Amino acid sequence: MNSFAGKLAVVTGGGSGIGRELVLELASQGCSVAACDWNADAIADTTAIAQSAAADGVLVSGHACDVSDEGQVKRFRDELLNRHTADHVDLVLSNAGIGGGSSFVAGSREEWERTFAVDWWGVYYCARTFLPLLIASGEGVLVNTSSVNGFWATLGPGMPNTAYATAKFAVKGFTEALIEDLRTHAPHVRVAVVMPGHVGTEIIANTRRAHGRPAPNDMSDAQVRELIPTEAQAKLIQAGALREGASPDDLRRLLARFETEFRDKAPISAAAAATTILEGIRAGAWRILVGEDANTLDAAVRAQPEDAYEYPVLAKIATAQRTGRPARPSTTD
């Protein structure tokens, strides 16, 4: 797919972050877009901005849809085909995702399964629903968003990330498995997996909302302590991120800062990430890493997979990948 002009794309999670930027960039390149998000107000805002800047003949439609519900995904499909007067789609970007469910051992089962449902079942339902429409296209492309946590299943020492990582590993494996399946049964359709590192999005705030939590300033003391338990507070104090004897208000301010700094201080913006993804699609890549951190971590894990969870060793390997110096002294030193 050398050009997106004149095509019809489907984007999930289009209300914010990478999804929003994909909608904006595709529309600016002459591609009609049907975008969905569980947040109806957010997707309406994205759609209005994209449509106002789109070229003549480009239609951008917004749809409310929770991708973890197959019935809603099918309704989204029917709505977009009617709105765009179409019988096929050319590009599907399954981008919707949330965090949460960090611990399988000690966390909430409800939160774990909600996270897994959005991040895995959402991708699966979209593939089931839209693949026939991609096959009906002359050259269809299915793009599934995984993560660096699709090849490295943690956030680091003391920070398990089990629901998200499990789902993202599933997305990666599913996408790779489709490569040969499509070559065999629908060779004019191809598939790509996207693995972003830290991108400046609102995923932390969106995750909070998706799990039904209020804004940090509106949380009760109990809710704040549930999110930042005593052992986590101790680690934050040791790291200098929290003062000794922190009050619930201190914790609320910390949570609010996490949300904004994750977005505003990321090494790569959502817009730059969208550009990287679309460039990868045009180039025919099936594996699209987003961000220098994703490339460095990928190389480090591949170099010594047995040390992927030995954090000091992995850090040395990653440093060596960046600097070009050996991770361990050679025998000739």
CSV table of N, CA and C in Angstrom, one decimal, residues 145-276:
chain,number,residue,atom,x,y,z
A,145,THR,N,-1.9,-3.5,17.2
A,145,THR,CA,-1.0,-2.8,18.2
A,145,THR,C,-0.7,-3.7,19.4
A,146,SER,N,0.5,-4.2,19.5
A,146,SER,CA,1.0,-4.9,20.6
A,146,SER,C,1.8,-3.8,21.5
A,147,SER,N,3.0,-4.1,21.9
A,147,SER,CA,3.7,-3.2,22.8
A,147,SER,C,5.1,-3.9,23.1
A,148,VAL,N,6.0,-3.1,23.6
A,148,VAL,CA,7.2,-3.7,24.1
A,148,VAL,C,6.9,-4.8,25.1
A,149,ASN,N,5.8,-4.6,25.8
A,149,ASN,CA,5.4,-5.6,26.8
A,149,ASN,C,4.8,-6.9,26.1
A,150,GLY,N,4.8,-6.9,24.8
A,150,GLY,CA,4.5,-8.1,24.0
A,150,GLY,C,5.7,-8.9,23.8
A,151,PHE,N,6.9,-8.4,24.2
A,151,PHE,CA,8.1,-9.3,24.1
A,151,PHE,C,8.9,-9.2,25.4
A,152,TRP,N,8.5,-8.3,26.3
A,152,TRP,CA,9.1,-8.2,27.6
A,152,TRP,C,8.0,-7.9,28.7
A,153,ALA,N,7.7,-8.9,29.5
A,153,ALA,CA,6.5,-9.0,30.2
A,153,ALA,C,6.6,-8.3,31.6
A,154,THR,N,7.1,-7.1,31.7
A,154,THR,CA,7.2,-6.5,33.0
A,154,THR,C,7.4,-5.0,32.8
A,155,LEU,N,7.3,-4.2,33.8
A,155,LEU,CA,7.7,-2.8,33.7
A,155,LEU,C,9.0,-2.5,34.5
A,156,GLY,N,9.6,-3.6,35.1
A,156,GLY,CA,10.8,-3.4,35.8
A,156,GLY,C,10.7,-4.0,37.2
A,157,PRO,N,11.7,-3.8,38.0
A,157,PRO,CA,11.7,-4.3,39.4
A,157,PRO,C,10.5,-3.9,40.2
A,158,GLY,N,9.8,-4.8,40.8
A,158,GLY,CA,8.7,-4.5,41.6
A,158,GLY,C,7.5,-4.0,40.9
A,159,MET,N,7.5,-4.1,39.6
A,159,MET,CA,6.3,-3.6,38.8
A,159,MET,C,5.8,-4.6,37.8
A,160,PRO,N,5.1,-5.6,38.3
A,160,PRO,CA,4.5,-6.6,37.4
A,160,PRO,C,3.4,-6.0,36.5
A,161,ASN,N,3.2,-6.6,35.4
A,161,ASN,CA,2.2,-6.0,34.4
A,161,ASN,C,1.5,-7.1,33.7
A,162,THR,N,0.9,-8.0,34.5
A,162,THR,CA,0.6,-9.3,33.9
A,162,THR,C,-0.6,-9.3,32.9
A,163,ALA,N,-1.7,-8.6,33.2
A,163,ALA,CA,-2.8,-8.6,32.3
A,163,ALA,C,-2.4,-8.0,30.9
A,164,TYR,N,-1.8,-6.8,31.0
A,164,TYR,CA,-1.4,-6.1,29.8
A,164,TYR,C,-0.4,-6.9,29.0
A,165,ALA,N,0.6,-7.4,29.7
A,165,ALA,CA,1.7,-8.1,29.0
A,165,ALA,C,1.1,-9.4,28.4
A,166,THR,N,0.3,-10.1,29.1
A,166,THR,CA,-0.3,-11.4,28.6
A,166,THR,C,-1.1,-11.1,27.3
A,167,ALA,N,-1.9,-10.0,27.3
A,167,ALA,CA,-2.7,-9.6,26.1
A,167,ALA,C,-1.8,-9.2,25.0
A,168,LYS,N,-0.8,-8.5,25.3
A,168,LYS,CA,0.1,-8.0,24.2
A,168,LYS,C,1.0,-9.1,23.6
A,169,PHE,N,1.4,-10.1,24.4
A,169,PHE,CA,2.0,-11.3,23.9
A,169,PHE,C,1.1,-12.0,22.9
A,170,ALA,N,-0.2,-12.1,23.3
A,170,ALA,CA,-1.2,-12.8,22.5
A,170,ALA,C,-1.4,-12.0,21.2
A,171,VAL,N,-1.4,-10.7,21.2
A,171,VAL,CA,-1.6,-9.9,20.0
A,171,VAL,C,-0.4,-10.2,19.1
A,172,LYS,N,0.8,-10.1,19.6
A,172,LYS,CA,2.0,-10.4,18.8
A,172,LYS,C,2.0,-11.8,18.2
A,173,GLY,N,1.7,-12.8,19.0
A,173,GLY,CA,1.7,-14.2,18.5
A,173,GLY,C,0.6,-14.4,17.4
A,174,PHE,N,-0.6,-13.8,17.7
A,174,PHE,CA,-1.7,-13.9,16.7
A,174,PHE,C,-1.3,-13.3,15.4
A,175,THR,N,-0.8,-12.1,15.5
A,175,THR,CA,-0.4,-11.4,14.2
A,175,THR,C,0.6,-12.1,13.4
A,176,GLU,N,1.7,-12.6,14.1
A,176,GLU,CA,2.7,-13.4,13.4
A,176,GLU,C,2.1,-14.7,12.8
A,177,ALA,N,1.2,-15.3,13.5
A,177,ALA,CA,0.5,-16.5,13.0
A,177,ALA,C,-0.3,-16.2,11.7
A,178,LEU,N,-0.8,-15.0,11.7
A,178,LEU,CA,-1.6,-14.7,10.5
A,178,LEU,C,-0.8,-14.4,9.2
A,179,ILE,N,0.5,-14.2,9.4
A,179,ILE,CA,1.3,-14.0,8.2
A,179,ILE,C,1.2,-15.1,7.2
A,180,GLU,N,1.4,-16.3,7.7
A,180,GLU,CA,1.4,-17.5,6.8
A,180,GLU,C,-0.1,-17.8,6.4
A,181,ASP,N,-1.0,-17.6,7.4
A,181,ASP,CA,-2.4,-17.9,7.2
A,181,ASP,C,-2.9,-17.1,6.0
A,182,LEU,N,-2.6,-15.8,6.0
A,182,LEU,CA,-3.0,-14.9,4.9
A,182,LEU,C,-2.3,-15.2,3.6
A,183,ARG,N,-1.0,-15.5,3.7
A,183,ARG,CA,-0.3,-15.9,2.5
A,183,ARG,C,-0.9,-17.1,1.8
A,184,THR,N,-1.4,-18.0,2.6
A,184,THR,CA,-2.0,-19.2,2.1
A,184,THR,C,-3.4,-19.0,1.6
A,185,HIS,N,-4.2,-18.3,2.3
A,185,HIS,CA,-5.7,-18.2,2.1
A,185,HIS,C,-6.1,-16.8,1.5
A,186,ALA,N,-5.4,-15.8,1.7
A,186,ALA,CA,-5.8,-14.5,1.2
A,186,ALA,C,-4.5,-13.7,0.9
A,187,PRO,N,-3.7,-14.0,-0.1
A,187,PRO,CA,-2.4,-13.5,-0.3
A,187,PRO,C,-2.4,-12.0,-0.6
A,188,HIS,N,-3.6,-11.4,-1.0
A,188,HIS,CA,-3.6,-10.0,-1.3
A,188,HIS,C,-3.8,-9.1,0.0
A,189,VAL,N,-3.9,-9.8,1.1
A,189,VAL,CA,-4.1,-9.2,2.4
A,189,VAL,C,-2.8,-9.4,3.3
A,190,ARG,N,-2.3,-8.4,3.9
A,190,ARG,CA,-1.1,-8.6,4.8
A,190,ARG,C,-1.4,-8.1,6.1
A,191,VAL,N,-0.5,-8.4,7.1
A,191,VAL,CA,-0.7,-8.1,8.5
A,191,VAL,C,0.6,-7.5,9.0
A,192,ALA,N,0.4,-6.6,10.0
A,192,ALA,CA,1.6,-6.0,10.7
A,192,ALA,C,1.3,-5.9,12.2
A,193,VAL,N,2.3,-6.1,13.0
A,193,VAL,CA,2.2,-5.9,14.4
A,193,VAL,C,3.1,-4.6,14.8
A,194,VAL,N,2.5,-3.8,15.6
A,194,VAL,CA,3.1,-2.5,16.1
A,194,VAL,C,3.5,-2.7,17.5
A,195,MET,N,4.7,-2.4,17.9
A,195,MET,CA,5.2,-2.5,19.2
A,195,MET,C,5.8,-1.2,19.7
A,196,PRO,N,5.0,-0.4,20.3
A,196,PRO,CA,5.5,0.9,20.8
A,196,PRO,C,6.2,0.8,22.2
A,197,GLY,N,7.2,1.6,22.4
A,197,GLY,CA,7.7,1.8,23.7
A,197,GLY,C,6.9,2.9,24.4
A,198,HIS,N,7.6,3.8,25.2
A,198,HIS,CA,6.9,4.8,25.9
A,198,HIS,C,6.5,6.0,24.9
A,199,VAL,N,5.2,6.1,24.6
A,199,VAL,CA,4.7,7.1,23.7
A,199,VAL,C,3.9,8.1,24.5
A,200,GLY,N,3.9,9.3,24.2
A,200,GLY,CA,3.2,10.3,25.0
A,200,GLY,C,1.7,10.3,24.7
A,201,THR,N,1.0,9.5,25.4
A,201,THR,CA,-0.5,9.3,25.3
A,201,THR,C,-1.1,9.5,26.6
A,202,GLU,N,-2.5,9.4,26.6
A,202,GLU,CA,-3.2,9.5,27.9
A,202,GLU,C,-3.7,8.2,28.4
A,203,ILE,N,-2.9,7.1,28.1
A,203,ILE,CA,-3.3,5.8,28.5
A,203,ILE,C,-3.5,5.6,30.0
A,204,ILE,N,-2.7,6.4,30.8
A,204,ILE,CA,-2.8,6.2,32.3
A,204,ILE,C,-4.2,6.8,32.7
A,205,ALA,N,-4.5,8.0,32.2
A,205,ALA,CA,-5.8,8.6,32.5
A,205,ALA,C,-7.0,7.8,32.0
A,206,ASN,N,-6.8,7.3,30.7
A,206,ASN,CA,-7.8,6.5,30.1
A,206,ASN,C,-8.0,5.2,30.8
A,207,THR,N,-6.9,4.6,31.3
A,207,THR,CA,-7.0,3.3,32.1
A,207,THR,C,-7.8,3.6,33.3
A,208,ARG,N,-7.6,4.7,34.0
A,208,ARG,CA,-8.3,5.0,35.2
A,208,ARG,C,-9.8,5.1,34.9
A,209,ARG,N,-10.1,5.8,33.8
A,209,ARG,CA,-11.5,6.0,33.5
A,209,ARG,C,-12.2,4.6,33.1
A,210,ALA,N,-11.4,3.8,32.3
A,210,ALA,CA,-12.0,2.5,31.9
A,210,ALA,C,-12.3,1.6,33.0
A,211,HIS,N,-11.5,1.7,34.1
A,211,HIS,CA,-11.8,0.9,35.3
A,211,HIS,C,-12.7,1.6,36.3
A,212,GLY,N,-13.3,2.7,35.9
A,212,GLY,CA,-14.3,3.3,36.7
A,212,GLY,C,-13.8,4.1,37.9
A,213,ARG,N,-12.6,4.5,37.8
A,213,ARG,CA,-12.0,5.3,38.9
A,213,ARG,C,-12.2,6.8,38.6
A,214,PRO,N,-12.4,7.6,39.7
A,214,PRO,CA,-12.5,9.1,39.5
A,214,PRO,C,-11.1,9.7,39.3
A,215,ALA,N,-11.1,11.0,39.0
A,215,ALA,CA,-9.8,11.7,38.9
A,215,ALA,C,-9.1,11.7,40.2
A,216,PRO,N,-7.8,11.8,40.2
A,216,PRO,CA,-7.0,11.7,41.5
A,216,PRO,C,-7.5,12.6,42.6
A,217,ASN,N,-7.9,13.8,42.2
A,217,ASN,CA,-8.3,14.8,43.2
A,217,ASN,C,-9.7,14.4,43.8
A,218,ASP,N,-10.4,13.5,43.2
A,218,ASP,CA,-11.7,13.1,43.6
A,218,ASP,C,-11.7,11.7,44.3
A,219,MET,N,-10.5,11.1,44.4
A,219,MET,CA,-10.4,9.8,45.0
A,219,MET,C,-10.5,9.8,46.5
A,220,SER,N,-11.1,8.8,47.1
A,220,SER,CA,-11.1,8.7,48.6
A,220,SER,C,-9.7,8.3,49.0
A,221,ASP,N,-9.5,8.4,50.3
A,221,ASP,CA,-8.2,8.0,50.9
A,221,ASP,C,-8.0,6.5,50.6
A,222,ALA,N,-9.0,5.7,50.8
A,222,ALA,CA,-8.9,4.3,50.5
A,222,ALA,C,-8.5,4.0,49.1
A,223,GLN,N,-9.1,4.7,48.2
A,223,GLN,CA,-8.8,4.4,46.7
A,223,GLN,C,-7.4,4.8,46.4
A,224,VAL,N,-6.9,5.9,47.0
A,224,VAL,CA,-5.5,6.3,46.8
A,224,VAL,C,-4.6,5.3,47.3
A,225,ARG,N,-4.8,4.8,48.5
A,225,ARG,CA,-3.9,3.8,49.2
A,225,ARG,C,-4.0,2.5,48.4
A,226,GLU,N,-5.1,2.2,47.8
A,226,GLU,CA,-5.2,0.9,47.0
A,226,GLU,C,-4.3,1.0,45.8
A,227,LEU,N,-4.3,2.2,45.2
A,227,LEU,CA,-3.4,2.4,44.0
A,227,LEU,C,-2.0,2.5,44.3
A,228,ILE,N,-1.7,3.1,45.5
A,228,ILE,CA,-0.3,3.2,45.9
A,228,ILE,C,-0.2,2.6,47.3
A,229,PRO,N,-0.1,1.3,47.5
A,229,PRO,CA,0.0,0.7,48.8
A,229,PRO,C,1.3,1.0,49.5
A,230,THR,N,1.4,0.6,50.8
A,230,THR,CA,2.5,0.9,51.6
A,230,THR,C,3.8,0.5,51.0
A,231,GLU,N,3.9,-0.7,50.4
A,231,GLU,CA,5.2,-1.1,49.9
A,231,GLU,C,5.6,-0.3,48.6
A,232,ALA,N,4.6,0.1,47.9
A,232,ALA,CA,4.9,1.0,46.7
A,232,ALA,C,5.3,2.4,47.2
A,233,GLN,N,4.7,2.9,48.2
A,233,GLN,CA,5.1,4.1,48.8
A,233,GLN,C,6.6,4.1,49.3
A,234,ALA,N,6.9,3.0,49.9
A,234,ALA,CA,8.3,2.9,50.4
A,234,ALA,C,9.3,2.9,49.2
A,235,LYS,N,9.0,2.3,48.1
A,235,LYS,CA,9.9,2.3,46.9
A,235,LYS,C,10.0,3.7,46.3
A,236,LEU,N,8.8,4.4,46.3
A,236,LEU,CA,8.8,5.8,45.8
A,236,LEU,C,9.6,6.7,46.7
A,237,ILE,N,9.5,6.5,48.0
A,237,ILE,CA,10.3,7.3,48.9
A,237,ILE,C,11.8,7.1,48.7
A,238,GLN,N,12.1,5.8,48.6
A,238,GLN,CA,13.5,5.5,48.3
A,238,GLN,C,14.1,6.1,47.0
A,239,ALA,N,13.2,6.2,46.0
A,239,ALA,CA,13.6,6.7,44.7
A,239,ALA,C,13.5,8.3,44.7
A,240,GLY,N,13.1,8.9,45.8
A,240,GLY,CA,13.0,10.3,45.9
A,240,GLY,C,11.8,10.9,45.2
A,241,ALA,N,10.8,10.1,44.9
A,241,ALA,CA,9.6,10.6,44.2
A,241,ALA,C,8.5,11.0,45.2
A,242,LEU,N,8.7,10.6,46.5
A,242,LEU,CA,7.7,10.8,47.5
A,242,LEU,C,8.4,11.1,48.8
A,243,ARG,N,7.8,12.0,49.6
A,243,ARG,CA,8.4,12.4,50.9
A,243,ARG,C,8.0,11.4,52.0
A,244,GLU,N,8.8,11.3,53.0
A,244,GLU,CA,8.5,10.5,54.2
A,244,GLU,C,7.2,11.0,54.8
A,245,GLY,N,6.4,10.1,55.2
A,245,GLY,CA,5.1,10.5,55.9
A,245,GLY,C,4.1,11.2,55.0
A,246,ALA,N,4.1,10.8,53.7
A,246,ALA,CA,3.3,11.4,52.7
A,246,ALA,C,1.8,11.2,53.1
A,247,SER,N,1.0,12.3,52.9
A,247,SER,CA,-0.4,12.3,53.2
A,247,SER,C,-1.2,11.8,52.0
A,248,PRO,N,-2.5,11.5,52.2
A,248,PRO,CA,-3.3,11.1,51.0
A,248,PRO,C,-3.3,12.2,50.0
A,249,ASP,N,-3.3,13.4,50.4
A,249,ASP,CA,-3.2,14.5,49.4
A,249,ASP,C,-1.9,14.5,48.6
A,250,ASP,N,-0.8,14.1,49.3
A,250,ASP,CA,0.5,14.0,48.5
A,250,ASP,C,0.3,12.9,47.5
A,251,LEU,N,-0.3,11.8,47.8
A,251,LEU,CA,-0.5,10.7,46.9
A,251,LEU,C,-1.4,11.1,45.7
A,252,ARG,N,-2.4,11.9,46.0
A,252,ARG,CA,-3.3,12.3,45.0
A,252,ARG,C,-2.5,13.2,44.0
A,253,ARG,N,-1.7,14.1,44.5
A,253,ARG,CA,-0.9,14.9,43.6
A,253,ARG,C,0.1,14.1,42.8
A,254,LEU,N,0.6,13.0,43.4
A,254,LEU,CA,1.6,12.2,42.7
A,254,LEU,C,0.9,11.5,41.5
A,255,LEU,N,-0.3,10.9,41.8
A,255,LEU,CA,-1.1,10.3,40.8
A,255,LEU,C,-1.4,11.2,39.6
A,256,ALA,N,-1.8,12.4,39.9
A,256,ALA,CA,-2.1,13.4,38.9
A,256,ALA,C,-0.9,13.7,38.1
A,257,ARG,N,0.3,13.8,38.7
A,257,ARG,CA,1.5,14.1,38.0
A,257,ARG,C,1.9,13.0,37.1
A,258,PHE,N,1.7,11.7,37.6
A,258,PHE,CA,2.0,10.6,36.8
A,258,PHE,C,1.3,10.6,35.5
A,259,GLU,N,0.0,11.0,35.5
A,259,GLU,CA,-0.8,11.0,34.3
A,259,GLU,C,-0.3,12.0,33.3
A,260,THR,N,0.0,13.2,33.8
A,260,THR,CA,0.4,14.3,32.9
A,260,THR,C,1.8,14.1,32.4
A,261,GLU,N,2.7,13.6,33.3
A,261,GLU,CA,4.1,13.5,32.9
A,261,GLU,C,4.3,12.3,31.9
A,262,PHE,N,3.5,11.2,32.1
A,262,PHE,CA,3.6,10.1,31.2
A,262,PHE,C,3.3,10.6,29.7
A,263,ARG,N,2.4,11.5,29.6
A,263,ARG,CA,2.0,12.1,28.3
A,263,ARG,C,3.0,13.1,27.8
A,264,ASP,N,3.3,14.0,28.7
A,264,ASP,CA,4.1,15.2,28.3
A,264,ASP,C,5.6,15.0,28.3
A,265,LYS,N,6.1,14.0,29.0
A,265,LYS,CA,7.6,13.9,29.1
A,265,LYS,C,8.0,12.6,28.4
A,266,ALA,N,7.2,12.0,27.6
A,266,ALA,CA,7.6,10.8,26.8
A,266,ALA,C,8.7,11.1,25.8
A,267,PRO,N,9.5,10.1,25.5
A,267,PRO,CA,10.5,10.3,24.5
A,267,PRO,C,10.0,10.5,23.0
A,268,ILE,N,8.8,10.1,22.8
A,268,ILE,CA,8.2,10.3,21.4
A,268,ILE,C,6.8,10.6,21.6
A,269,SER,N,6.3,11.5,20.8
A,269,SER,CA,4.9,12.0,20.8
A,269,SER,C,4.0,11.0,20.1
A,270,ALA,N,2.7,11.1,20.4
A,270,ALA,CA,1.7,10.2,19.7
A,270,ALA,C,1.7,10.5,18.2
A,271,ALA,N,1.9,11.8,17.8
A,271,ALA,CA,1.9,12.1,16.4
A,271,ALA,C,3.1,11.5,15.7
A,272,ALA,N,4.3,11.6,16.3
A,272,ALA,CA,5.5,10.9,15.7
A,272,ALA,C,5.3,9.4,15.7
A,273,ALA,N,4.6,8.8,16.7
A,273,ALA,CA,4.4,7.4,16.6
A,273,ALA,C,3.5,7.0,15.5
A,274,ALA,N,2.4,7.8,15.3
A,274,ALA,CA,1.5,7.6,14.1
A,274,ALA,C,2.2,7.6,12.8
A,275,THR,N,3.1,8.6,12.7
A,275,THR,CA,3.9,8.7,11.4
A,275,THR,C,4.8,7.5,11.2
A,276,THR,N,5.4,7.0,12.3
A,276,THR,CA,6.3,5.8,12.2
A,276,THR,C,5.4,4.6,11.7
